[in-house]
mmCIF file of C-alpha atoms and ligand atoms in Angstrom:
data_model
loop_
_atom_site.group_PDB
_atom_site.id
_atom_site.type_symbol
_atom_site.label_atom_id
_atom_site.label_comp_id
_atom_site.label_asym_id
_atom_site.label_seq_id
_atom_site.Cartn_x
_atom_site.Cartn_y
_atom_site.Cartn_z
ATOM 1 C CA MET A 22 72.677 87.621 68.109
ATOM 2 C CA VAL A 23 70.936 89.517 70.821
ATOM 3 C CA TRP A 24 69.996 92.987 71.816
ATOM 4 C CA CYS A 25 70.519 93.057 75.559
ATOM 5 C CA LEU A 26 68.157 95.263 77.452
ATOM 6 C CA LEU A 27 69.116 97.729 80.146
ATOM 7 C CA SER A 28 68.699 95.368 83.048
ATOM 8 C CA GLN A 29 70.286 92.433 81.171
ATOM 9 C CA MET A 30 67.150 90.527 82.214
ATOM 10 C CA THR A 31 65.488 90.365 78.823
ATOM 11 C CA GLU A 32 66.808 89.735 75.365
ATOM 12 C CA VAL A 33 65.130 90.584 72.089
ATOM 13 C CA GLN A 34 66.006 88.942 68.815
ATOM 14 C CA LEU A 35 66.968 91.567 66.276
ATOM 15 C CA GLU A 36 66.090 89.194 63.429
ATOM 16 C CA MET A 37 62.505 89.711 64.473
ATOM 17 C CA GLY A 38 62.954 93.440 63.929
ATOM 18 C CA THR A 39 61.977 94.324 67.453
ATOM 19 C CA LEU A 40 64.032 96.372 69.873
ATOM 20 C CA HIS A 41 63.290 97.954 73.215
ATOM 21 C CA ASN A 42 65.708 100.410 74.841
ATOM 22 C CA PHE A 43 68.799 101.636 73.004
ATOM 23 C CA ILE A 44 71.204 102.723 75.725
ATOM 24 C CA SER A 45 74.721 101.661 74.764
ATOM 25 C CA ILE A 46 76.827 100.261 71.949
ATOM 26 C CA HIS A 47 78.024 97.762 74.559
ATOM 27 C CA ASP A 48 74.629 96.074 74.270
ATOM 28 C CA LEU A 49 75.227 95.139 70.616
ATOM 29 C CA VAL A 50 77.146 92.390 68.883
ATOM 30 C CA ARG A 51 78.412 92.665 65.307
ATOM 31 C CA ASP A 52 75.327 91.042 63.779
ATOM 32 C CA ASP A 53 73.118 93.593 65.540
ATOM 33 C CA ILE A 54 75.171 96.450 64.086
ATOM 34 C CA GLU A 55 75.085 94.888 60.617
ATOM 35 C CA LEU A 56 71.307 94.501 60.809
ATOM 36 C CA ILE A 57 70.810 98.136 61.821
ATOM 37 C CA LEU A 58 73.108 99.318 58.996
ATOM 38 C CA GLU A 59 71.113 97.211 56.515
ATOM 39 C CA GLN A 60 67.847 98.649 57.814
ATOM 40 C CA ALA A 61 69.280 102.170 57.553
ATOM 41 C CA ALA A 62 70.233 101.556 53.908
ATOM 42 C CA ALA A 63 66.661 100.397 53.274
ATOM 43 C CA MET A 64 65.417 103.686 54.760
ATOM 44 C CA GLU A 65 67.157 105.767 52.039
ATOM 45 C CA SER A 66 64.247 105.264 49.618
ATOM 46 C CA VAL A 67 61.582 105.401 52.368
ATOM 47 C CA ALA A 68 62.976 108.776 53.470
ATOM 48 C CA ILE A 69 62.318 110.192 49.989
ATOM 49 C CA LYS A 70 58.847 108.685 49.494
ATOM 50 C CA ARG A 71 57.779 109.011 53.145
ATOM 51 C CA SER A 72 55.740 106.329 54.907
ATOM 52 C CA LYS A 73 52.746 106.115 57.252
ATOM 53 C CA GLU A 74 54.153 103.126 59.102
ATOM 54 C CA LEU A 75 54.390 104.849 62.490
ATOM 55 C CA SER A 76 51.306 107.050 62.048
ATOM 56 C CA THR A 77 49.818 105.909 65.371
ATOM 57 C CA LYS A 78 53.041 106.542 67.315
ATOM 58 C CA ILE A 79 54.324 109.537 69.274
ATOM 59 C CA MET A 80 57.998 110.240 70.010
ATOM 60 C CA ALA A 81 58.989 112.504 72.911
ATOM 61 C CA CYS A 82 62.355 114.276 72.666
ATOM 62 C CA LEU A 83 63.644 115.299 76.105
ATOM 63 C CA PHE A 84 66.808 117.328 75.564
ATOM 64 C CA PHE A 85 68.357 118.437 78.852
ATOM 65 C CA GLU A 86 71.418 119.543 76.837
ATOM 66 C CA ALA A 87 71.843 121.540 73.633
ATOM 67 C CA SER A 88 71.482 119.828 70.266
ATOM 68 C CA THR A 89 70.872 120.651 66.637
ATOM 69 C CA ARG A 90 71.539 117.460 64.665
ATOM 70 C CA THR A 91 70.458 114.722 67.048
ATOM 71 C CA ARG A 92 67.103 116.208 68.019
ATOM 72 C CA LEU A 93 66.170 117.472 64.565
ATOM 73 C CA SER A 94 67.249 114.285 62.787
ATOM 74 C CA PHE A 95 65.205 112.199 65.233
ATOM 75 C CA GLU A 96 62.232 114.468 64.553
ATOM 76 C CA SER A 97 62.809 114.313 60.801
ATOM 77 C CA ALA A 98 63.096 110.508 60.992
ATOM 78 C CA MET A 99 59.834 110.198 62.940
ATOM 79 C CA LEU A 100 57.960 112.569 60.610
ATOM 80 C CA LYS A 101 59.199 110.695 57.521
ATOM 81 C CA LEU A 102 57.746 107.509 59.042
ATOM 82 C CA GLY A 103 54.380 109.220 59.591
ATOM 83 C CA GLY A 104 54.696 109.582 63.379
ATOM 84 C CA SER A 105 54.211 112.580 65.641
ATOM 85 C CA VAL A 106 56.702 114.391 67.870
ATOM 86 C CA LEU A 107 56.624 116.385 71.097
ATOM 87 C CA GLY A 108 59.125 117.410 73.732
ATOM 88 C CA PHE A 109 61.450 120.144 74.917
ATOM 89 C CA ALA A 110 64.781 121.329 73.575
ATOM 90 C CA ASP A 111 65.886 123.296 76.617
ATOM 91 C CA VAL A 112 65.759 122.084 80.197
ATOM 92 C CA VAL A 113 65.000 125.639 81.376
ATOM 93 C CA VAL A 114 61.439 125.454 79.988
ATOM 94 C CA SER A 115 60.777 122.050 81.589
ATOM 95 C CA SER A 116 59.721 121.409 85.188
ATOM 96 C CA ALA A 117 63.079 119.638 85.679
ATOM 97 C CA GLY A 118 64.903 122.909 85.058
ATOM 98 C CA GLY A 119 62.334 125.429 86.203
ATOM 99 C CA LYS A 120 61.014 123.646 89.315
ATOM 100 C CA GLY A 121 63.561 120.959 90.199
ATOM 101 C CA GLU A 122 61.542 117.900 89.165
ATOM 102 C CA THR A 123 63.539 114.661 89.307
ATOM 103 C CA LEU A 124 64.484 112.712 86.193
ATOM 104 C CA ALA A 125 62.463 109.746 87.486
ATOM 105 C CA ASP A 126 59.292 111.835 87.837
ATOM 106 C CA THR A 127 59.830 113.459 84.439
ATOM 107 C CA ILE A 128 60.106 110.029 82.816
ATOM 108 C CA ARG A 129 57.086 108.647 84.730
ATOM 109 C CA THR A 130 55.104 111.583 83.361
ATOM 110 C CA VAL A 131 56.279 111.591 79.744
ATOM 111 C CA GLU A 132 55.803 107.811 79.372
ATOM 112 C CA ARG A 133 52.090 108.572 79.625
ATOM 113 C CA TYR A 134 52.268 110.928 76.625
ATOM 114 C CA ALA A 135 54.529 109.056 74.209
ATOM 115 C CA ASP A 136 55.397 105.626 72.776
ATOM 116 C CA VAL A 137 59.159 106.208 72.841
ATOM 117 C CA ILE A 138 61.415 108.685 74.657
ATOM 118 C CA VAL A 139 64.587 110.062 73.067
ATOM 119 C CA MET A 140 66.681 111.660 75.797
ATOM 120 C CA ARG A 141 69.898 113.683 75.992
ATOM 121 C CA HIS A 142 71.214 114.446 79.459
ATOM 122 C CA PRO A 143 74.500 115.861 80.848
ATOM 123 C CA LEU A 144 75.067 113.016 83.335
ATOM 124 C CA ASP A 145 76.798 109.701 82.636
ATOM 125 C CA GLY A 146 74.375 106.856 83.348
ATOM 126 C CA SER A 147 71.279 109.031 82.915
ATOM 127 C CA ALA A 148 69.853 106.957 80.052
ATOM 128 C CA ARG A 149 70.020 103.772 82.110
ATOM 129 C CA VAL A 150 68.354 105.522 85.037
ATOM 130 C CA ALA A 151 65.580 106.767 82.728
ATOM 131 C CA ALA A 152 65.063 103.251 81.370
ATOM 132 C CA GLU A 153 64.657 101.911 84.917
ATOM 133 C CA PHE A 154 61.667 104.208 85.407
ATOM 134 C CA SER A 155 60.114 103.964 81.955
ATOM 135 C CA SER A 156 57.548 101.550 80.600
ATOM 136 C CA VAL A 157 58.177 102.860 77.084
ATOM 137 C CA PRO A 158 61.485 102.462 75.237
ATOM 138 C CA ILE A 159 64.298 104.917 75.988
ATOM 139 C CA ILE A 160 66.765 105.895 73.269
ATOM 140 C CA ASN A 161 70.016 107.416 74.516
ATOM 141 C CA ALA A 162 70.677 110.589 72.494
ATOM 142 C CA GLY A 163 73.847 111.381 74.469
ATOM 143 C CA SER A 164 74.567 110.737 78.152
ATOM 144 C CA GLY A 165 77.288 112.930 79.628
ATOM 145 C CA SER A 166 80.729 112.156 78.242
ATOM 146 C CA GLU A 167 79.930 108.457 78.350
ATOM 147 C CA GLU A 168 78.096 107.492 75.141
ATOM 148 C CA HIS A 169 76.169 108.640 72.099
ATOM 149 C CA PRO A 170 75.165 105.291 70.600
ATOM 150 C CA THR A 171 72.907 106.439 67.753
ATOM 151 C CA GLN A 172 75.721 108.766 66.615
ATOM 152 C CA GLY A 173 78.082 105.774 66.729
ATOM 153 C CA LEU A 174 75.756 103.855 64.436
ATOM 154 C CA LEU A 175 75.248 106.725 62.004
ATOM 155 C CA ASP A 176 79.033 107.091 61.878
ATOM 156 C CA MET A 177 79.362 103.373 61.079
ATOM 157 C CA TYR A 178 76.691 103.784 58.409
ATOM 158 C CA SER A 179 78.581 106.761 56.944
ATOM 159 C CA ILE A 180 81.866 104.828 56.835
ATOM 160 C CA LYS A 181 80.191 101.915 55.054
ATOM 161 C CA LYS A 182 78.353 104.244 52.664
ATOM 162 C CA PHE A 183 81.407 106.304 51.686
ATOM 163 C CA LYS A 184 84.079 103.559 51.802
ATOM 164 C CA GLY A 185 81.976 100.554 50.726
ATOM 165 C CA ASN A 186 83.009 98.410 53.685
ATOM 166 C CA ILE A 187 84.354 98.695 57.236
ATOM 167 C CA ASP A 188 86.645 95.661 57.575
ATOM 168 C CA GLY A 189 90.192 96.331 56.463
ATOM 169 C CA LEU A 190 90.139 100.105 57.047
ATOM 170 C CA SER A 191 92.561 102.313 58.980
ATOM 171 C CA VAL A 192 90.574 104.731 61.126
ATOM 172 C CA SER A 193 91.972 107.669 63.119
ATOM 173 C CA LEU A 194 89.901 109.055 65.991
ATOM 174 C CA CYS A 195 91.115 112.595 66.758
ATOM 175 C CA GLY A 196 90.603 115.417 69.200
ATOM 176 C CA ASP A 197 88.900 115.116 72.560
ATOM 177 C CA LEU A 198 88.924 111.375 73.154
ATOM 178 C CA LYS A 199 88.416 111.784 76.909
ATOM 179 C CA TYR A 200 85.191 113.779 77.073
ATOM 180 C CA GLY A 201 83.919 113.172 73.512
ATOM 181 C CA ARG A 202 81.076 110.684 73.832
ATOM 182 C CA THR A 203 80.816 110.062 70.086
ATOM 183 C CA VAL A 204 84.296 108.515 69.901
ATOM 184 C CA HIS A 205 83.497 106.215 72.813
ATOM 185 C CA SER A 206 80.468 104.801 70.994
ATOM 186 C CA LEU A 207 82.164 104.713 67.586
ATOM 187 C CA GLY A 208 85.313 103.084 68.996
ATOM 188 C CA MET A 209 83.267 100.321 70.596
ATOM 189 C CA ALA A 210 81.250 99.778 67.419
ATOM 190 C CA LEU A 211 84.455 99.565 65.351
ATOM 191 C CA SER A 212 85.906 97.020 67.784
ATOM 192 C CA HIS A 213 83.562 94.443 66.227
ATOM 193 C CA TYR A 214 85.372 94.864 62.893
ATOM 194 C CA ASP A 215 88.813 94.188 61.472
ATOM 195 C CA VAL A 216 89.989 97.799 61.720
ATOM 196 C CA LYS A 217 93.331 99.423 62.573
ATOM 197 C CA ILE A 218 92.843 102.352 64.941
ATOM 198 C CA LYS A 219 94.952 105.409 65.645
ATOM 199 C CA LEU A 220 93.930 107.454 68.683
ATOM 200 C CA ALA A 221 95.196 111.020 68.272
ATOM 201 C CA ALA A 222 94.700 113.392 71.201
ATOM 202 C CA PRO A 223 96.539 115.908 73.350
ATOM 203 C CA PRO A 224 98.101 114.104 76.355
ATOM 204 C CA THR A 225 95.385 115.367 78.728
ATOM 205 C CA LEU A 226 92.540 114.202 76.465
ATOM 206 C CA ARG A 227 93.535 110.624 75.677
ATOM 207 C CA MET A 228 90.963 107.853 75.432
ATOM 208 C CA LYS A 229 90.159 106.278 78.800
ATOM 209 C CA PRO A 230 92.397 103.220 79.398
ATOM 210 C CA ALA A 231 89.309 101.035 79.992
ATOM 211 C CA ILE A 232 88.076 101.704 76.441
ATOM 212 C CA VAL A 233 91.556 101.262 74.913
ATOM 213 C CA ASN A 234 91.872 97.945 76.749
ATOM 214 C CA GLU A 235 88.452 96.862 75.546
ATOM 215 C CA MET A 236 89.446 97.636 71.948
ATOM 216 C CA LYS A 237 92.679 95.669 72.298
ATOM 217 C CA LYS A 238 90.853 92.791 73.944
ATOM 218 C CA ALA A 239 88.539 92.700 70.934
ATOM 219 C CA GLY A 240 91.626 92.166 68.752
ATOM 220 C CA MET A 241 92.022 95.672 67.355
ATOM 221 C CA GLU A 242 95.435 97.048 66.449
ATOM 222 C CA VAL A 243 95.487 100.292 68.471
ATOM 223 C CA LYS A 244 98.169 102.995 68.234
ATOM 224 C CA GLU A 245 98.113 106.163 70.339
ATOM 225 C CA VAL A 246 99.666 109.263 68.714
ATOM 226 C CA ASP A 247 99.787 112.890 69.756
ATOM 227 C CA SER A 248 99.516 114.893 66.527
ATOM 228 C CA VAL A 249 96.982 115.463 63.766
ATOM 229 C CA GLU A 250 99.741 114.874 61.193
ATOM 230 C CA GLU A 251 100.260 111.335 62.509
ATOM 231 C CA ALA A 252 96.517 110.764 62.443
ATOM 232 C CA MET A 253 96.172 111.808 58.792
ATOM 233 C CA LYS A 254 98.941 109.595 57.382
ATOM 234 C CA ASP A 255 97.639 106.379 55.772
ATOM 235 C CA ALA A 256 94.139 106.931 57.200
ATOM 236 C CA ASP A 257 91.126 105.732 55.233
ATOM 237 C CA VAL A 258 88.906 107.561 57.703
ATOM 238 C CA VAL A 259 89.821 110.519 59.922
ATOM 239 C CA TYR A 260 87.161 111.195 62.548
ATOM 240 C CA MET A 261 87.781 114.641 64.034
ATOM 241 C CA THR A 262 86.012 115.887 67.170
ATOM 242 C CA ARG A 263 85.478 119.132 69.029
ATOM 243 C CA ILE A 264 87.239 119.766 72.338
ATOM 244 C CA GLN A 265 84.266 119.504 74.736
ATOM 245 C CA LYS A 266 84.701 122.790 76.584
ATOM 246 C CA GLU A 267 81.538 122.291 78.641
ATOM 247 C CA ARG A 268 82.891 119.107 80.281
ATOM 248 C CA PHE A 269 86.181 120.487 81.641
ATOM 249 C CA PRO A 270 86.149 120.859 85.443
ATOM 250 C CA ASP A 271 88.846 123.548 85.138
ATOM 251 C CA ILE A 272 88.658 126.019 82.230
ATOM 252 C CA SER A 273 92.445 126.535 82.316
ATOM 253 C CA GLU A 274 92.804 122.887 81.185
ATOM 254 C CA TYR A 275 90.589 123.703 78.197
ATOM 255 C CA ASP A 276 92.596 126.829 77.374
ATOM 256 C CA ALA A 277 95.776 124.723 77.388
ATOM 257 C CA VAL A 278 94.503 122.437 74.583
ATOM 258 C CA ARG A 279 92.232 124.813 72.625
ATOM 259 C CA GLY A 280 93.231 125.060 68.954
ATOM 260 C CA LYS A 281 95.998 122.441 69.278
ATOM 261 C CA PHE A 282 94.280 119.856 67.043
ATOM 262 C CA ARG A 283 93.278 121.352 63.727
ATOM 263 C CA ILE A 284 92.846 120.116 60.152
ATOM 264 C CA SER A 285 93.796 122.576 57.406
ATOM 265 C CA LEU A 286 94.527 121.945 53.729
ATOM 266 C CA ASP A 287 98.134 121.122 54.750
ATOM 267 C CA GLU A 288 96.942 118.200 56.867
ATOM 268 C CA VAL A 289 94.480 117.001 54.194
ATOM 269 C CA ALA A 290 97.436 116.741 51.792
ATOM 270 C CA LEU A 291 98.917 114.072 54.083
ATOM 271 C CA MET A 292 95.900 111.772 53.609
ATOM 272 C CA PRO A 293 95.359 109.179 50.884
ATOM 273 C CA GLU A 294 93.363 110.734 48.009
ATOM 274 C CA ASP A 295 90.441 108.388 48.664
ATOM 275 C CA GLY A 296 90.492 108.963 52.433
ATOM 276 C CA ILE A 297 87.504 110.637 54.086
ATOM 277 C CA ILE A 298 87.134 113.123 56.939
ATOM 278 C CA LEU A 299 84.157 112.764 59.268
ATOM 279 C CA HIS A 300 83.100 114.905 62.235
ATOM 280 C CA PRO A 301 79.968 114.519 64.398
ATOM 281 C CA LEU A 302 79.614 118.338 64.410
ATOM 282 C CA PRO A 303 79.289 120.990 65.660
ATOM 283 C CA ARG A 304 82.844 122.097 64.864
ATOM 284 C CA VAL A 305 84.364 125.108 66.546
ATOM 285 C CA GLY A 306 87.506 125.693 64.510
ATOM 286 C CA GLU A 307 89.099 122.236 64.450
ATOM 287 C CA ILE A 308 88.467 121.862 60.683
ATOM 288 C CA ASP A 309 89.255 124.908 58.527
ATOM 289 C CA SER A 310 86.381 125.951 56.251
ATOM 290 C CA GLU A 311 88.709 125.626 53.211
ATOM 291 C CA VAL A 312 88.706 121.871 53.833
ATOM 292 C CA ASP A 313 84.940 121.725 53.153
ATOM 293 C CA ALA A 314 85.485 121.862 49.375
ATOM 294 C CA THR A 315 87.941 118.939 49.296
ATOM 295 C CA PRO A 316 86.743 115.499 48.133
ATOM 296 C CA GLN A 317 87.796 114.081 51.515
ATOM 297 C CA ALA A 318 85.344 116.253 53.470
ATOM 298 C CA LYS A 319 82.226 114.162 54.142
ATOM 299 C CA TYR A 320 80.985 115.625 57.417
ATOM 300 C CA PHE A 321 77.960 117.421 55.994
ATOM 301 C CA ASP A 322 76.945 114.309 54.013
ATOM 302 C CA GLN A 323 77.428 112.381 57.273
ATOM 303 C CA VAL A 324 74.674 114.506 58.828
ATOM 304 C CA TYR A 325 72.061 112.899 56.555
ATOM 305 C CA SER A 326 73.073 109.431 57.745
ATOM 306 C CA GLY A 327 71.511 110.512 61.037
ATOM 307 C CA VAL A 328 68.067 110.612 59.462
ATOM 308 C CA VAL A 329 68.093 107.149 57.876
ATOM 309 C CA THR A 330 69.901 105.474 60.778
ATOM 310 C CA ARG A 331 67.424 106.934 63.275
ATOM 311 C CA MET A 332 64.514 105.958 61.009
ATOM 312 C CA ALA A 333 65.810 102.379 61.153
ATOM 313 C CA ILE A 334 66.148 102.466 64.946
ATOM 314 C CA LEU A 335 62.678 103.992 65.475
ATOM 315 C CA LYS A 336 61.084 101.484 63.117
ATOM 316 C CA MET A 337 62.789 98.536 64.816
ATOM 317 C CA ILE A 338 61.671 99.780 68.234
ATOM 318 C CA LEU A 339 58.124 100.858 67.392
ATOM 319 C CA SER A 340 56.959 98.569 64.587
HETATM 320 N N1 LIG B 424 76.467 115.198 66.591
HETATM 321 C C1 LIG B 424 75.662 115.727 67.546
HETATM 322 O O1 LIG B 424 75.353 115.097 68.565
HETATM 323 O O2 LIG B 424 75.238 116.996 67.259
HETATM 324 P P1 LIG B 424 74.229 117.842 68.142
HETATM 325 O O3 LIG B 424 74.925 118.111 69.467
HETATM 326 O O4 LIG B 424 73.954 119.076 67.342
HETATM 327 O O5 LIG B 424 73.001 116.995 68.374
#
């Protein structure tokens, strides 16, 4: 059971509770995921009482892309553990945006101010590049359309919390499976479990074949479908996502799929009564607001999983 570091040169035993960078779900094995989910569950009571455990530590949040949940839940997690936070939430006010500073120089500067760097960046591979230049741990808070590993873990935590277990479930990943980084991380995390997967997307937004092949290689039963109705049937978990408008090279491609995948009360009626609907949020119309009052709608409860899961990750990295 190992946590493989960015360069694959060093390994850190998770049993010892120590982590360094957190760049990709690919760096984890099932036991690592289980340990993080256990630690997150333990954080539920700590989050209420608060702790001073990280009172000597500073977390820098460098958000080169917009965020509400990821940045604020990381900040909430750090504050609940007694730590301090600094950073920027808009690249325009940083020297990277305002003066053209390189990512490498930004990281080599901020590592001198903070004990851990949480970074979101629009480019695939950016988190690994940052880790190459950093002497302090880097946590990937979303790198292009590639990955969003802490979201993947909070989604796993939510599934376990609301369904009691992960093995044996039927999970449908829906929406923008091409550009949606959350489904890439969640799909890879689920591939360590005995889960049946439906991938539901418009033809132009299907999951990349490399990820589908990786899931199949891991032994998952994977079915690709092209409608929300198919995704809802027999699903224990429906994970809906936003069409990632900002990632389309040609806006006419976005216009062609906009509004095509949508969950209304009619679609909810197709689900098992004890099924759940998750969404990483923000949503922009793909789940009707009437759905919010149904027992299946868990996406706002899912938001809180971000606090305890990120508390667990920060504690394991900084303790
Ligand atoms: N789920 C998620 O990444 O949300 P934000 O973009 O608001 O951080």
